[in-house]
PDB file of C-alpha atoms in Angstrom:
ATOM      1  CA  UNK A  25      -3.025-104.466 -18.295  1.00  0.00           C
ATOM      2  CA  UNK A  26      -1.879-107.676 -16.677  1.00  0.00           C
ATOM      3  CA  UNK A  27      -1.020-107.565 -13.016  1.00  0.00           C
ATOM      4  CA  UNK A  28       2.650-107.602 -12.107  1.00  0.00           C
ATOM      5  CA  UNK A  29       2.029-110.122  -9.350  1.00  0.00           C
ATOM      6  CA  UNK A  30      -0.353-113.051  -9.124  1.00  0.00           C
ATOM      7  CA  UNK A  31      -2.111-111.687  -6.059  1.00  0.00           C
ATOM      8  CA  UNK A  32      -3.321-108.160  -5.521  1.00  0.00           C
ATOM      9  CA  UNK A  33      -2.338-106.284  -2.385  1.00  0.00           C
ATOM     10  CA  UNK A  34      -5.254-103.863  -2.634  1.00  0.00           C
ATOM     11  CA  UNK A  35      -8.085-105.999  -3.979  1.00  0.00           C
ATOM     12  CA  UNK A  36     -10.751-103.290  -3.949  1.00  0.00           C
ATOM     13  CA  UNK A  37      -9.149 -99.846  -4.343  1.00  0.00           C
ATOM     14  CA  UNK A  38     -11.160 -96.651  -4.116  1.00  0.00           C
ATOM     15  CA  UNK A  39     -11.555 -95.091  -7.571  1.00  0.00           C
ATOM     16  CA  UNK A  40     -11.645 -91.298  -7.787  1.00  0.00           C
ATOM     17  CA  UNK A  41     -13.173 -89.006 -10.398  1.00  0.00           C
ATOM     18  CA  UNK A  42     -10.747 -87.833 -13.070  1.00  0.00           C
ATOM     19  CA  UNK A  43     -10.233 -84.103 -13.553  1.00  0.00           C
ATOM     20  CA  UNK A  44     -11.402 -82.591 -16.800  1.00  0.00           C
ATOM     21  CA  UNK A  45      -8.795 -82.360 -19.500  1.00  0.00           C
ATOM     22  CA  UNK A  46      -7.016 -79.022 -19.556  1.00  0.00           C
ATOM     23  CA  UNK A  47      -7.912 -76.785 -22.480  1.00  0.00           C
ATOM     24  CA  UNK A  48      -4.751 -76.028 -24.456  1.00  0.00           C
ATOM     25  CA  UNK A  49      -4.652 -72.372 -25.436  1.00  0.00           C
ATOM     26  CA  UNK A  50      -3.358 -71.079 -28.760  1.00  0.00           C
ATOM     27  CA  UNK A  51      -0.566 -69.237 -26.921  1.00  0.00           C
ATOM     28  CA  UNK A  52       0.608 -72.538 -25.469  1.00  0.00           C
ATOM     29  CA  UNK A  53       0.988 -74.026 -28.943  1.00  0.00           C
ATOM     30  CA  UNK A  54       2.831 -70.977 -30.297  1.00  0.00           C
ATOM     31  CA  UNK A  55       6.566 -71.758 -30.334  1.00  0.00           C
ATOM     32  CA  UNK A  56       7.349 -68.031 -30.345  1.00  0.00           C
ATOM     33  CA  UNK A  57       5.850 -67.520 -26.883  1.00  0.00           C
ATOM     34  CA  UNK A  58       7.721 -68.719 -23.811  1.00  0.00           C
ATOM     35  CA  UNK A  59       5.376 -70.959 -21.838  1.00  0.00           C
ATOM     36  CA  UNK A  60       6.678 -71.845 -18.379  1.00  0.00           C
ATOM     37  CA  UNK A  61       6.100 -75.366 -17.129  1.00  0.00           C
ATOM     38  CA  UNK A  62       3.699 -75.402 -14.182  1.00  0.00           C
ATOM     39  CA  UNK A  63       2.186 -77.917 -11.770  1.00  0.00           C
ATOM     40  CA  UNK A  64      -0.825 -78.605 -14.020  1.00  0.00           C
ATOM     41  CA  UNK A  65       1.422 -79.430 -16.959  1.00  0.00           C
ATOM     42  CA  UNK A  66       3.423 -81.857 -14.807  1.00  0.00           C
ATOM     43  CA  UNK A  67       0.179 -83.375 -13.509  1.00  0.00           C
ATOM     44  CA  UNK A  68      -1.016 -83.844 -17.088  1.00  0.00           C
ATOM     45  CA  UNK A  69       2.233 -85.694 -17.863  1.00  0.00           C
ATOM     46  CA  UNK A  70       1.816 -88.201 -15.015  1.00  0.00           C
ATOM     47  CA  UNK A  71      -1.940 -88.500 -14.434  1.00  0.00           C
ATOM     48  CA  UNK A  72      -2.399 -91.186 -17.102  1.00  0.00           C
ATOM     49  CA  UNK A  73       0.362 -93.501 -15.848  1.00  0.00           C
ATOM     50  CA  UNK A  74      -1.176 -96.940 -15.317  1.00  0.00           C
ATOM     51  CA  UNK A  75      -1.066 -98.584 -11.925  1.00  0.00           C
ATOM     52  CA  UNK A  76       1.054-101.767 -12.057  1.00  0.00           C
ATOM     53  CA  UNK A  77      -1.656-103.837 -10.301  1.00  0.00           C
ATOM     54  CA  UNK A  78      -4.952-102.453 -11.557  1.00  0.00           C
ATOM     55  CA  UNK A  79      -6.372-101.347 -14.920  1.00  0.00           C
ATOM     56  CA  UNK A  80      -6.608 -97.832 -13.488  1.00  0.00           C
ATOM     57  CA  UNK A  81      -4.469 -94.711 -13.735  1.00  0.00           C
ATOM     58  CA  UNK A  82      -2.546 -93.096 -10.913  1.00  0.00           C
ATOM     59  CA  UNK A  83      -5.025 -90.224 -11.062  1.00  0.00           C
ATOM     60  CA  UNK A  84      -8.026 -92.555 -10.741  1.00  0.00           C
ATOM     61  CA  UNK A  85      -6.427 -94.110  -7.645  1.00  0.00           C
ATOM     62  CA  UNK A  86      -5.526 -90.664  -6.240  1.00  0.00           C
ATOM     63  CA  UNK A  87      -1.873 -91.709  -6.147  1.00  0.00           C
ATOM     64  CA  UNK A  88      -0.952 -88.430  -7.874  1.00  0.00           C
ATOM     65  CA  UNK A  89      -2.583 -85.071  -7.245  1.00  0.00           C
ATOM     66  CA  UNK A  90      -1.852 -81.656  -8.694  1.00  0.00           C
ATOM     67  CA  UNK A  91      -1.670 -80.205  -5.174  1.00  0.00           C
ATOM     68  CA  UNK A  92       1.340 -82.444  -4.397  1.00  0.00           C
ATOM     69  CA  UNK A  93       3.454 -81.121  -7.277  1.00  0.00           C
ATOM     70  CA  UNK A  94       5.940 -78.260  -6.889  1.00  0.00           C
ATOM     71  CA  UNK A  95       7.503 -76.703  -9.978  1.00  0.00           C
ATOM     72  CA  UNK A  96       9.983 -73.906 -10.509  1.00  0.00           C
ATOM     73  CA  UNK A  97      10.573 -73.403 -14.211  1.00  0.00           C
ATOM     74  CA  UNK A  98      13.050 -70.609 -13.439  1.00  0.00           C
ATOM     75  CA  UNK A  99      15.093 -72.934 -11.219  1.00  0.00           C
ATOM     76  CA  UNK A 100      14.486 -75.980 -13.472  1.00  0.00           C
ATOM     77  CA  UNK A 101      13.109 -78.013 -10.588  1.00  0.00           C
ATOM     78  CA  UNK A 102      10.154 -80.409 -10.256  1.00  0.00           C
ATOM     79  CA  UNK A 103       9.109 -82.240  -7.106  1.00  0.00           C
ATOM     80  CA  UNK A 104       6.308 -84.795  -7.217  1.00  0.00           C
ATOM     81  CA  UNK A 105       4.921 -86.466  -4.126  1.00  0.00           C
ATOM     82  CA  UNK A 106       2.794 -89.561  -4.645  1.00  0.00           C
ATOM     83  CA  UNK A 107       0.537 -91.443  -2.265  1.00  0.00           C
ATOM     84  CA  UNK A 108       0.383 -95.254  -2.476  1.00  0.00           C
ATOM     85  CA  UNK A 109      -3.136 -96.672  -2.055  1.00  0.00           C
ATOM     86  CA  UNK A 110      -2.093 -98.743   0.955  1.00  0.00           C
ATOM     87  CA  UNK A 111       0.691 -98.125   3.519  1.00  0.00           C
ATOM     88  CA  UNK A 112       2.475-101.420   2.743  1.00  0.00           C
ATOM     89  CA  UNK A 113       2.301-101.180  -1.067  1.00  0.00           C
ATOM     90  CA  UNK A 114       5.141-103.238  -2.535  1.00  0.00           C
ATOM     91  CA  UNK A 115       4.754-101.392  -5.853  1.00  0.00           C
ATOM     92  CA  UNK A 116       5.701 -97.980  -4.418  1.00  0.00           C
ATOM     93  CA  UNK A 117       9.226 -97.985  -5.848  1.00  0.00           C
ATOM     94  CA  UNK A 118       7.946 -99.128  -9.249  1.00  0.00           C
ATOM     95  CA  UNK A 119       5.311 -96.361  -9.258  1.00  0.00           C
ATOM     96  CA  UNK A 120       7.950 -93.795  -8.314  1.00  0.00           C
ATOM     97  CA  UNK A 121      10.226 -95.053 -11.096  1.00  0.00           C
ATOM     98  CA  UNK A 122       7.394 -94.803 -13.629  1.00  0.00           C
ATOM     99  CA  UNK A 123       6.732 -91.191 -12.586  1.00  0.00           C
ATOM    100  CA  UNK A 124      10.445 -90.361 -12.765  1.00  0.00           C
ATOM    101  CA  UNK A 125      10.866 -91.999 -16.191  1.00  0.00           C
ATOM    102  CA  UNK A 126       7.807 -90.207 -17.618  1.00  0.00           C
ATOM    103  CA  UNK A 127       9.165 -86.853 -16.435  1.00  0.00           C
ATOM    104  CA  UNK A 128      12.727 -87.522 -17.582  1.00  0.00           C
ATOM    105  CA  UNK A 129      11.426 -88.471 -21.030  1.00  0.00           C
ATOM    106  CA  UNK A 130       9.060 -85.486 -21.225  1.00  0.00           C
ATOM    107  CA  UNK A 131      10.901 -82.551 -19.665  1.00  0.00           C
ATOM    108  CA  UNK A 132      13.886 -80.647 -21.042  1.00  0.00           C
ATOM    109  CA  UNK A 133      17.232 -81.987 -19.766  1.00  0.00           C
ATOM    110  CA  UNK A 134      17.773 -78.872 -17.636  1.00  0.00           C
ATOM    111  CA  UNK A 135      15.177 -80.036 -15.074  1.00  0.00           C
ATOM    112  CA  UNK A 136      16.078 -81.721 -11.801  1.00  0.00           C
ATOM    113  CA  UNK A 137      13.310 -84.143 -10.869  1.00  0.00           C
ATOM    114  CA  UNK A 138      12.551 -85.320  -7.326  1.00  0.00           C
ATOM    115  CA  UNK A 139       9.941 -88.032  -6.799  1.00  0.00           C
ATOM    116  CA  UNK A 140       9.001 -88.891  -3.231  1.00  0.00           C
ATOM    117  CA  UNK A 141       6.291 -90.622  -1.256  1.00  0.00           C
ATOM    118  CA  UNK A 142       3.897 -88.260   0.479  1.00  0.00           C
ATOM    119  CA  UNK A 143       5.148 -88.072   4.095  1.00  0.00           C
ATOM    120  CA  UNK A 144       3.458 -90.498   6.459  1.00  0.00           C
ATOM    121  CA  UNK A 145       1.665 -92.564   3.796  1.00  0.00           C
ATOM    122  CA  UNK A 146       3.931 -95.623   3.500  1.00  0.00           C
ATOM    123  CA  UNK A 147       5.646 -97.828   6.059  1.00  0.00           C
ATOM    124  CA  UNK A 148       8.904 -97.894   4.025  1.00  0.00           C
ATOM    125  CA  UNK A 149       8.789 -94.226   3.015  1.00  0.00           C
ATOM    126  CA  UNK A 150      12.427 -93.464   3.905  1.00  0.00           C
ATOM    127  CA  UNK A 151      13.830 -96.521   2.092  1.00  0.00           C
ATOM    128  CA  UNK A 152      11.722 -95.941  -1.042  1.00  0.00           C
ATOM    129  CA  UNK A 153      12.604 -92.230  -1.142  1.00  0.00           C
ATOM    130  CA  UNK A 154      16.291 -93.108  -0.768  1.00  0.00           C
ATOM    131  CA  UNK A 155      16.074 -95.522  -3.722  1.00  0.00           C
ATOM    132  CA  UNK A 156      14.235 -93.007  -5.905  1.00  0.00           C
ATOM    133  CA  UNK A 157      16.755 -90.249  -5.100  1.00  0.00           C
ATOM    134  CA  UNK A 158      19.813 -92.409  -5.858  1.00  0.00           C
ATOM    135  CA  UNK A 159      20.727 -91.704  -9.493  1.00  0.00           C
ATOM    136  CA  UNK A 160      22.948 -94.775  -9.744  1.00  0.00           C
ATOM    137  CA  UNK A 161      20.231 -97.106  -8.419  1.00  0.00           C
ATOM    138  CA  UNK A 162      17.676 -95.571 -10.786  1.00  0.00           C
ATOM    139  CA  UNK A 163      20.076 -95.949 -13.729  1.00  0.00           C
ATOM    140  CA  UNK A 164      20.779 -99.579 -12.777  1.00  0.00           C
ATOM    141  CA  UNK A 165      17.049-100.299 -12.468  1.00  0.00           C
ATOM    142  CA  UNK A 166      16.446 -98.867 -15.923  1.00  0.00           C
ATOM    143  CA  UNK A 167      19.125-101.150 -17.378  1.00  0.00           C
ATOM    144  CA  UNK A 168      17.079-104.169 -16.259  1.00  0.00           C
ATOM    145  CA  UNK A 169      15.085-105.075 -19.388  1.00  0.00           C
ATOM    146  CA  UNK A 170      12.261-106.794 -17.504  1.00  0.00           C
ATOM    147  CA  UNK A 171      11.812-103.858 -15.142  1.00  0.00           C
ATOM    148  CA  UNK A 172      11.956-101.399 -18.033  1.00  0.00           C
ATOM    149  CA  UNK A 173       9.266-103.398 -19.864  1.00  0.00           C
ATOM    150  CA  UNK A 174       7.020-103.196 -16.779  1.00  0.00           C
ATOM    151  CA  UNK A 175       7.622 -99.428 -16.497  1.00  0.00           C
ATOM    152  CA  UNK A 176       6.917 -98.977 -20.202  1.00  0.00           C
ATOM    153  CA  UNK A 177       3.602-100.844 -19.755  1.00  0.00           C
ATOM    154  CA  UNK A 178       2.699 -98.400 -16.996  1.00  0.00           C
ATOM    155  CA  UNK A 179       3.480 -95.509 -19.348  1.00  0.00           C
ATOM    156  CA  UNK A 180       1.364 -96.705 -22.276  1.00  0.00           C
ATOM    157  CA  UNK A 181      -1.632 -94.434 -22.640  1.00  0.00           C
ATOM    158  CA  UNK A 182      -5.052 -96.127 -22.702  1.00  0.00           C
ATOM    159  CA  UNK A 183      -6.597 -93.419 -24.860  1.00  0.00           C
TER     160      UNK A 183
END
């Protein structure tokens, strides 16, 4: 994937080992059995999102982790915290938008989705979290065709 900017902020990121793919059980494929959405299912939805700067996934860069996902299927709530690779990452809002878009496209409409930076991991954490929580700003961002194209590139699976 082509870089969004001409110069990389994190030239040599640490690459982490990917988790094994989750084995899908027969009960999970049976439409007659209620299967609650859990943190692993959310992780599986977002782990393959491509980083906007590197030909690596958010999982490979340890930007997303299963341990930083809270889900309540009963309350229709998902909270994802993500950790930018560097504390001054200018792509943090774009990464958060990509996570939000993937979840909004994948989850039933009943779910409320919160996407936030892991506390203490980014110098503009409050500002980025405010942008990601503002429904009107998110909607306006997604009306920008160029930005939506960049997000869609992040969401294309490499498999």
